[in-house]
Coordinates of C-alpha atoms and ligand atoms in Angstrom, one line a residue:
M121 CA -28.2 -14.2 18.6
S122 CA -31.2 -12.9 16.7
D123 CA -30.9 -11.9 12.9
A124 CA -29.1 -8.8 12.2
Y125 CA -29.8 -6.8 9.1
I126 CA -27.0 -4.8 7.7
L127 CA -27.1 -2.2 4.9
G128 CA -23.9 -2.1 3.0
I129 CA -22.5 0.7 0.9
E130 CA -19.8 0.2 -1.7
S131 CA -18.2 3.2 -3.8
S132 CA -14.7 2.4 -4.1
C133 CA -14.3 2.4 -7.9
D134 CA -17.0 2.7 -10.8
E135 CA -19.9 1.2 -9.4
T136 CA -22.4 2.7 -6.7
A137 CA -23.8 -0.1 -4.8
A138 CA -26.0 -0.8 -1.5
A139 CA -27.5 -4.0 -0.4
V140 CA -29.2 -5.6 2.7
V141 CA -27.8 -8.8 4.0
R142 CA -29.2 -10.7 7.0
S143 CA -26.7 -12.2 9.4
G144 CA -23.9 -12.6 6.8
E145 CA -25.8 -15.4 5.1
K146 CA -28.8 -14.1 3.2
I147 CA -29.1 -11.5 0.5
V148 CA -32.2 -9.5 1.0
S149 CA -31.5 -7.0 -1.7
N150 CA -28.7 -6.1 -3.9
V151 CA -28.6 -2.8 -6.0
V152 CA -25.6 -2.1 -8.2
F153 CA -25.4 1.2 -10.4
S154 CA -22.6 0.9 -12.8
Q155 CA -21.0 4.0 -14.3
I156 CA -19.6 2.1 -17.3
A157 CA -21.5 4.5 -19.7
T158 CA -19.7 7.5 -18.2
H159 CA -16.1 6.0 -18.4
Q160 CA -16.6 4.1 -21.7
P161 CA -15.7 7.2 -24.0
Y162 CA -12.4 7.5 -21.9
G163 CA -11.3 3.7 -22.2
G164 CA -11.0 3.7 -18.4
V165 CA -12.2 5.0 -15.0
V166 CA -11.8 8.8 -14.6
P167 CA -11.6 9.5 -10.8
E168 CA -13.1 12.8 -10.7
L169 CA -16.2 11.8 -13.0
A170 CA -16.5 8.5 -10.6
S171 CA -16.9 10.7 -7.6
R172 CA -19.5 12.9 -9.2
E173 CA -21.4 9.9 -10.4
H174 CA -21.4 8.4 -6.9
L175 CA -22.6 11.7 -5.5
K176 CA -25.6 11.6 -7.8
A177 CA -26.4 7.8 -7.5
I178 CA -25.7 7.1 -3.7
V179 CA -29.2 8.4 -2.3
P180 CA -31.5 6.7 -4.7
V181 CA -29.3 3.5 -4.8
V182 CA -29.5 3.2 -1.0
R183 CA -33.2 4.0 -0.9
K184 CA -33.9 1.2 -3.5
A185 CA -31.9 -1.3 -1.8
L186 CA -33.9 -0.6 1.5
A187 CA -37.2 -0.6 -0.3
D188 CA -36.3 -4.0 -2.1
A189 CA -35.6 -5.4 1.2
G190 CA -38.7 -4.2 2.8
Q191 CA -36.6 -2.3 5.2
T192 CA -36.1 1.3 6.5
Y193 CA -33.2 3.4 7.6
Q194 CA -34.6 3.0 11.1
S195 CA -35.2 -0.9 10.8
V196 CA -31.7 -2.0 9.9
D197 CA -29.4 -3.0 12.8
A198 CA -26.1 -1.5 11.3
F199 CA -24.5 0.3 8.4
A200 CA -21.2 -0.9 6.6
V201 CA -19.0 0.9 4.3
T202 CA -16.0 0.3 2.2
Q203 CA -13.1 2.1 3.6
G204 CA -10.5 0.9 1.0
P205 CA -8.5 0.2 -1.1
G206 CA -10.0 2.1 -4.1
L207 CA -10.2 5.6 -5.4
A208 CA -10.0 8.1 -2.5
G209 CA -12.6 10.5 -3.8
A210 CA -14.9 7.7 -4.7
L211 CA -14.7 6.1 -1.4
L212 CA -15.1 9.5 0.5
V213 CA -18.6 9.7 -1.1
G214 CA -19.8 6.3 0.4
I215 CA -18.1 6.8 3.8
S216 CA -19.5 10.3 4.3
Y217 CA -23.1 9.2 3.5
A218 CA -22.8 6.2 5.7
K219 CA -21.3 8.3 8.6
A220 CA -24.2 10.8 8.2
L221 CA -26.6 7.9 8.4
A222 CA -25.2 6.3 11.4
F223 CA -24.8 9.6 13.1
A224 CA -28.3 10.5 12.4
L225 CA -29.9 7.3 13.2
D226 CA -27.6 6.5 16.1
K227 CA -26.6 3.1 14.8
P228 CA -23.2 1.3 14.6
L229 CA -21.0 1.8 11.6
I230 CA -18.5 -0.8 10.2
A231 CA -15.7 -0.1 8.1
V232 CA -14.9 -3.0 5.5
N233 CA -11.9 -3.6 3.4
H234 CA -13.1 -3.9 -0.2
L235 CA -10.7 -7.1 -0.7
E236 CA -12.2 -8.9 2.4
G237 CA -15.7 -8.1 0.7
H238 CA -14.7 -9.9 -2.4
I239 CA -13.6 -13.0 -0.4
H240 CA -16.7 -12.9 1.7
A241 CA -19.0 -12.7 -1.5
V242 CA -18.0 -16.4 -2.0
L243 CA -18.7 -17.3 1.6
L244 CA -22.1 -15.3 1.7
E245 CA -23.2 -17.4 -1.1
E246 CA -22.1 -20.8 0.0
R247 CA -23.8 -20.1 3.4
Q248 CA -26.9 -19.1 1.4
K249 CA -26.9 -22.4 -0.4
G250 CA -26.7 -24.1 3.1
N251 CA -23.1 -25.2 2.8
R252 CA -21.2 -24.7 6.2
E253 CA -18.4 -27.1 5.4
I254 CA -15.6 -24.5 4.5
H255 CA -12.3 -25.9 5.7
F256 CA -9.2 -23.8 6.6
P257 CA -6.3 -22.8 5.5
L258 CA -8.2 -21.2 2.8
L259 CA -6.6 -19.7 -0.1
A260 CA -8.2 -16.7 -1.9
L261 CA -7.2 -15.6 -5.3
V262 CA -8.7 -12.0 -5.4
V263 CA -8.5 -11.0 -9.1
S264 CA -10.0 -7.9 -10.5
G265 CA -9.5 -4.7 -12.3
G266 CA -7.4 -3.2 -9.5
H267 CA -5.8 -6.1 -7.9
T268 CA -4.4 -9.6 -8.1
H269 CA -3.7 -11.1 -4.7
L270 CA -3.2 -14.4 -3.1
Y271 CA -4.3 -14.5 0.6
L272 CA -3.9 -17.3 3.0
A273 CA -6.9 -17.0 5.4
E274 CA -7.3 -18.7 8.7
Q275 CA -10.2 -18.4 11.1
R276 CA -9.7 -16.4 14.2
G277 CA -12.9 -16.5 16.6
E278 CA -15.7 -14.7 14.7
G279 CA -13.4 -13.1 12.3
W280 CA -10.7 -14.0 9.7
S281 CA -6.9 -13.3 9.5
Y282 CA -5.2 -13.0 6.3
D283 CA -1.6 -13.4 5.0
N284 CA -0.7 -11.9 1.7
I285 CA 1.4 -14.8 -0.2
G286 CA 1.4 -13.1 -3.7
H287 CA 0.4 -10.0 -5.6
T288 CA 1.0 -8.5 -8.8
R289 CA 4.2 -6.6 -9.4
D290 CA 2.7 -4.4 -12.2
D291 CA -0.6 -4.6 -13.8
A292 CA -3.6 -6.3 -12.2
A293 CA -5.2 -9.1 -14.2
G294 CA -8.4 -7.2 -15.1
E295 CA -6.4 -4.2 -16.2
A296 CA -4.5 -6.3 -18.6
F297 CA -7.8 -7.5 -19.9
D298 CA -8.9 -3.9 -20.2
K299 CA -5.8 -2.6 -21.6
V300 CA -5.6 -5.5 -24.3
A301 CA -9.2 -4.9 -25.3
K302 CA -8.4 -1.2 -25.5
L303 CA -5.4 -1.8 -27.8
L304 CA -7.5 -3.9 -30.1
G305 CA -10.3 -1.3 -30.3
L306 CA -12.8 -3.5 -28.5
G307 CA -13.9 -0.9 -25.9
Y308 CA -14.2 -0.9 -22.2
P309 CA -14.3 -2.8 -20.0
G310 CA -12.4 -5.5 -21.7
G311 CA -13.0 -8.7 -19.6
P312 CA -16.4 -9.4 -20.6
I313 CA -16.0 -8.9 -24.3
I314 CA -12.7 -10.8 -24.5
D315 CA -14.5 -13.6 -22.5
K316 CA -17.3 -13.7 -25.1
L317 CA -15.0 -13.5 -28.3
S318 CA -12.6 -15.9 -27.0
T319 CA -14.9 -18.9 -27.8
Y320 CA -14.7 -17.9 -31.5
G321 CA -10.8 -17.9 -31.7
D322 CA -8.1 -20.5 -31.6
S323 CA -6.4 -20.2 -28.1
A324 CA -3.4 -22.2 -29.3
A325 CA -2.7 -19.9 -32.2
V326 CA -0.6 -17.4 -30.7
K327 CA 2.2 -18.5 -28.2
F328 CA 2.7 -16.2 -25.2
P329 CA 5.9 -16.8 -23.1
P330 CA 4.8 -17.6 -19.6
S331 CA 4.3 -14.3 -18.0
Q332 CA 7.4 -14.4 -15.7
I333 CA 8.0 -11.8 -13.3
K334 CA 11.1 -9.5 -14.0
H335 CA 12.7 -10.5 -10.5
R336 CA 16.2 -11.4 -9.8
D337 CA 15.2 -14.8 -8.4
R338 CA 13.3 -15.6 -11.6
R339 CA 15.4 -18.6 -12.3
E340 CA 14.9 -20.1 -9.0
K341 CA 12.2 -22.6 -8.8
S342 CA 10.2 -20.9 -6.1
V343 CA 10.7 -17.2 -4.8
R344 CA 10.9 -16.8 -1.0
S345 CA 9.7 -13.6 0.8
E346 CA 12.8 -12.0 2.2
A347 CA 11.2 -10.9 5.5
T348 CA 9.4 -14.3 6.2
D349 CA 11.3 -16.9 4.1
R350 CA 8.1 -18.4 3.0
P351 CA 7.4 -19.1 -0.7
R352 CA 5.7 -16.3 -2.7
F353 CA 3.6 -16.5 -5.8
D354 CA 3.7 -13.1 -7.4
F355 CA 2.2 -12.1 -10.8
S356 CA 3.1 -9.9 -13.4
Y357 CA 1.0 -8.9 -16.4
S358 CA 2.6 -5.8 -18.0
G359 CA 4.7 -8.2 -20.3
I360 CA 1.7 -10.0 -22.0
K361 CA 0.1 -6.6 -22.8
T362 CA 3.4 -5.6 -24.7
A363 CA 3.5 -8.9 -26.4
V364 CA 0.0 -8.2 -27.8
L365 CA 1.2 -4.8 -28.8
R366 CA 4.0 -6.3 -30.8
Y367 CA 2.0 -9.1 -32.6
V368 CA -0.3 -6.0 -33.6
E369 CA 2.6 -4.3 -35.1
T370 CA 4.3 -7.3 -36.7
H371 CA 1.3 -8.3 -38.4
G372 CA 0.0 -4.8 -39.5
L373 CA -3.3 -5.0 -37.4
Q374 CA -3.5 -1.3 -36.7
P375 CA -5.6 -0.1 -39.7
S376 CA -8.2 -2.8 -38.8
I377 CA -8.2 -1.9 -35.3
E378 CA -8.9 1.9 -36.0
A379 CA -11.7 0.9 -38.3
R380 CA -13.2 -1.4 -35.6
R381 CA -12.8 1.3 -32.9
K382 CA -14.5 4.0 -35.1
A383 CA -17.3 1.5 -36.0
L384 CA -18.0 0.3 -32.6
A385 CA -18.1 4.0 -31.1
G386 CA -21.0 4.7 -33.3
I387 CA -23.0 1.8 -31.6
T388 CA -24.6 2.5 -28.2
K389 CA -24.6 -0.9 -26.8
P390 CA -22.7 -3.4 -29.1
K391 CA -23.8 -7.0 -29.0
V392 CA -21.4 -9.8 -29.6
E393 CA -22.5 -10.0 -33.4
D394 CA -21.4 -6.3 -33.7
Y395 CA -17.9 -7.3 -32.6
L396 CA -17.6 -10.6 -34.5
A397 CA -18.8 -8.7 -37.7
R398 CA -15.7 -6.5 -37.3
C399 CA -13.2 -9.0 -36.0
D400 CA -11.0 -11.0 -38.5
P401 CA -10.0 -14.7 -37.7
R402 CA -6.5 -13.4 -36.6
T403 CA -7.8 -11.0 -34.1
L404 CA -10.1 -13.6 -32.6
D405 CA -7.1 -16.0 -32.4
L406 CA -5.2 -13.2 -30.9
V407 CA -8.0 -12.7 -28.3
A408 CA -8.5 -16.4 -27.4
S409 CA -4.6 -16.9 -27.0
F410 CA -4.4 -14.0 -24.7
Q411 CA -7.1 -15.1 -22.5
R412 CA -5.8 -18.6 -22.4
A413 CA -2.4 -17.4 -21.5
M414 CA -3.8 -15.3 -18.5
V415 CA -6.0 -18.0 -17.2
E416 CA -3.3 -20.7 -17.3
D417 CA -0.9 -18.1 -15.5
L418 CA -3.4 -17.2 -12.8
M419 CA -4.5 -20.9 -12.3
G420 CA -0.8 -22.3 -12.3
K421 CA 0.1 -19.9 -9.6
A422 CA -2.8 -20.3 -7.4
L423 CA -2.5 -24.2 -7.3
A424 CA 1.2 -24.1 -7.0
A425 CA 0.4 -21.8 -3.8
A426 CA -2.4 -24.1 -2.7
R427 CA 0.1 -26.9 -2.7
A428 CA 2.8 -25.2 -1.1
Y429 CA 0.5 -24.1 1.9
N430 CA -1.5 -27.2 2.0
A431 CA -4.7 -25.3 1.3
A432 CA -7.8 -27.1 2.3
T433 CA -10.1 -24.8 0.2
L434 CA -9.7 -22.4 -2.8
F435 CA -11.8 -19.3 -3.4
V436 CA -11.5 -17.4 -6.6
T437 CA -13.1 -14.1 -6.6
G438 CA -13.2 -10.5 -8.0
G439 CA -14.3 -9.2 -11.4
V440 CA -12.1 -11.4 -13.5
A441 CA -13.6 -14.5 -11.5
A442 CA -16.7 -13.9 -13.9
N443 CA -14.6 -15.3 -16.6
N444 CA -16.0 -18.5 -18.1
E445 CA -12.7 -20.2 -19.3
L446 CA -11.2 -19.4 -15.9
R447 CA -14.0 -21.0 -14.1
Q448 CA -14.0 -24.1 -16.3
R449 CA -10.1 -24.4 -16.0
F450 CA -10.1 -23.8 -12.2
E451 CA -12.9 -26.4 -11.8
Q452 CA -11.2 -29.2 -13.9
E453 CA -7.6 -28.8 -12.4
A454 CA -8.6 -28.3 -8.8
A455 CA -10.8 -31.5 -9.0
M456 CA -7.9 -33.5 -10.2
E457 CA -6.0 -32.2 -7.2
G458 CA -8.9 -32.8 -5.0
L459 CA -9.2 -29.4 -3.8
P460 CA -12.7 -27.8 -3.2
V461 CA -12.8 -24.5 -5.3
Y462 CA -15.7 -22.0 -4.9
F463 CA -16.5 -18.8 -6.9
P464 CA -19.1 -16.2 -6.5
S465 CA -22.1 -16.1 -9.0
Q466 CA -21.3 -13.7 -11.7
P467 CA -23.1 -10.8 -10.3
L468 CA -21.4 -11.1 -7.0
S469 CA -17.9 -11.5 -8.9
T470 CA -17.8 -7.8 -9.8
D471 CA -18.2 -5.0 -7.2
N472 CA -21.3 -5.0 -5.1
A473 CA -22.3 -4.0 -1.6
A474 CA -24.0 -7.5 -0.6
M475 CA -20.2 -8.5 0.0
I476 CA -19.5 -5.5 2.1
A477 CA -22.5 -6.2 4.2
A478 CA -21.7 -9.9 4.6
A479 CA -17.8 -9.1 5.5
A480 CA -19.4 -6.6 8.2
Y481 CA -21.3 -9.2 10.0
P482 CA -18.4 -11.1 12.1
K483 CA -17.4 -7.4 13.0
F484 CA -20.9 -6.7 14.1
V485 CA -21.1 -9.6 16.3
V486 CA -17.9 -8.6 18.2
K487 CA -18.9 -5.0 18.1
D488 CA -15.8 -4.0 16.1
F489 CA -17.3 -0.6 15.0
A490 CA -15.6 2.2 13.1
P491 CA -14.4 5.3 15.1
A492 CA -16.0 8.5 14.4
D493 CA -12.8 9.9 12.7
F494 CA -12.2 7.1 10.3
S495 CA -11.5 8.0 6.8
A496 CA -10.8 6.5 3.3
E497 CA -7.7 4.5 3.0
A498 CA -6.9 4.3 -0.8
G499 CA -4.0 1.8 -0.5
M500 CA -5.5 -0.2 2.5
A501 CA -3.9 -3.6 2.9
L502 CA -5.8 -6.6 4.1
R503 CA -4.4 -8.4 7.2
Ligands
LIG113 O1 -14.1 -6.5 -9.0 P1 -14.3 -5.5 -10.2 O2 -15.9 -5.2 -10.5 O3 -13.8 -4.3 -9.7 C1 -12.5 -3.9 -9.1 O4 -12.5 -4.0 -7.8 O5 -11.5 -3.8 -9.9 O6 -13.6 -5.9 -11.3 C2 -13.5 -5.2 -12.7 C3 -12.5 -5.9 -13.6 C4 -12.2 -5.1 -14.9 O7 -11.1 -5.1 -15.3 C5 -13.0 -6.2 -15.9 O8 -12.6 -6.2 -17.1 C6 -12.8 -7.6 -15.3 O9 -13.0 -7.4 -13.8 N1 -14.0 -8.5 -15.8 C7 -13.6 -9.7 -16.5 C8 -14.8 -10.2 -16.7 N2 -15.9 -9.5 -16.1 C9 -15.2 -8.5 -15.7 N3 -12.4 -10.3 -16.9 C10 -12.4 -11.4 -17.5 N4 -13.4 -12.0 -17.8 C11 -14.9 -11.4 -17.4 N5 -15.9 -12.0 -17.8
LIG114 ZN1 -13.4 -5.0 -6.5

């Protein structure tokens, strides 16, 4: 089959993104317009504002992705767009635009699950490096602001099939980073700043009980799915957020947090030094201990699942996979178990459209095109 150039569009949350990928294995262009500045004052993504920002950005972002790739609307072979999961109003902007392009240019349109996109971000970059030795069954930990899922993936012809063997019962891991950062007056999004500040604190200073899920089987060694009787590896991160809050209250950190929040709000793009100048050692220890607890929990569960299901490969992907300590710990521990572990590069860990164009390629090959009446699916599952 000759090369296929797919233009991918992603608008599920707070990034408007477009990219051109060749045959699922080469990023030809990759443009991401982040709305962080819009949502920052609110300490989280405001859905209505996200839709409005996507509407403003979508045409210039797509034009830039085509120009950077030396392609045109006419020259690409197909369009791909995120169908879900995500914010319905945000998804609809990308979907409407992609539908209009496919209709006007009479080209195929492929609907992609955002979570499958995160998994294919890893595959895309491995292929780009020339690695074709990915073995199945493959375990994928998708860990982002909206999701914390474990999928067991198998290859089925050109495409993949997915079995969810774990998910969060409350907050997603990235959400916990964001909420703890907000609680400590560190701004939004929380993950990148907690990542940076953690190196300045003592990660053993504050002990968090292992974030066990509040589940009636919690005392049993492994939890099994009632439907399939297979082991499940669920997560729970609302408890650790409450534990941080309790620490703040019992140690009287509130006044310094308020002072920090006010001071940082007055700086347009605060640098690490700006945060460090406003964080006492106790806060830095708390931040480092929180990150350590999150990383150990994610890693412990992912590796236990890999053992239980005899996974041949581990993928760790999604925004939180950008975390430096998480990467190091997974690499160390997986190496000890002889399990190959792969991450996307940091730019491809967070939301982007290259992963959408890459995940669309196997569907393009088998002509699995979206029907004309498809719509956004905010709670779309991956199978
Ligand atoms: O994948 P993503 O861009 O969007 C979703 O699909 O949710 O992930 C964004 C999430 C945010 O919660 C952000 O705080 C987190 O990823 N994140 C990080 C890091 N960079 C982004 N969390 C921990 N460490 C990081 N370096
Ligand atoms: Zn995402």
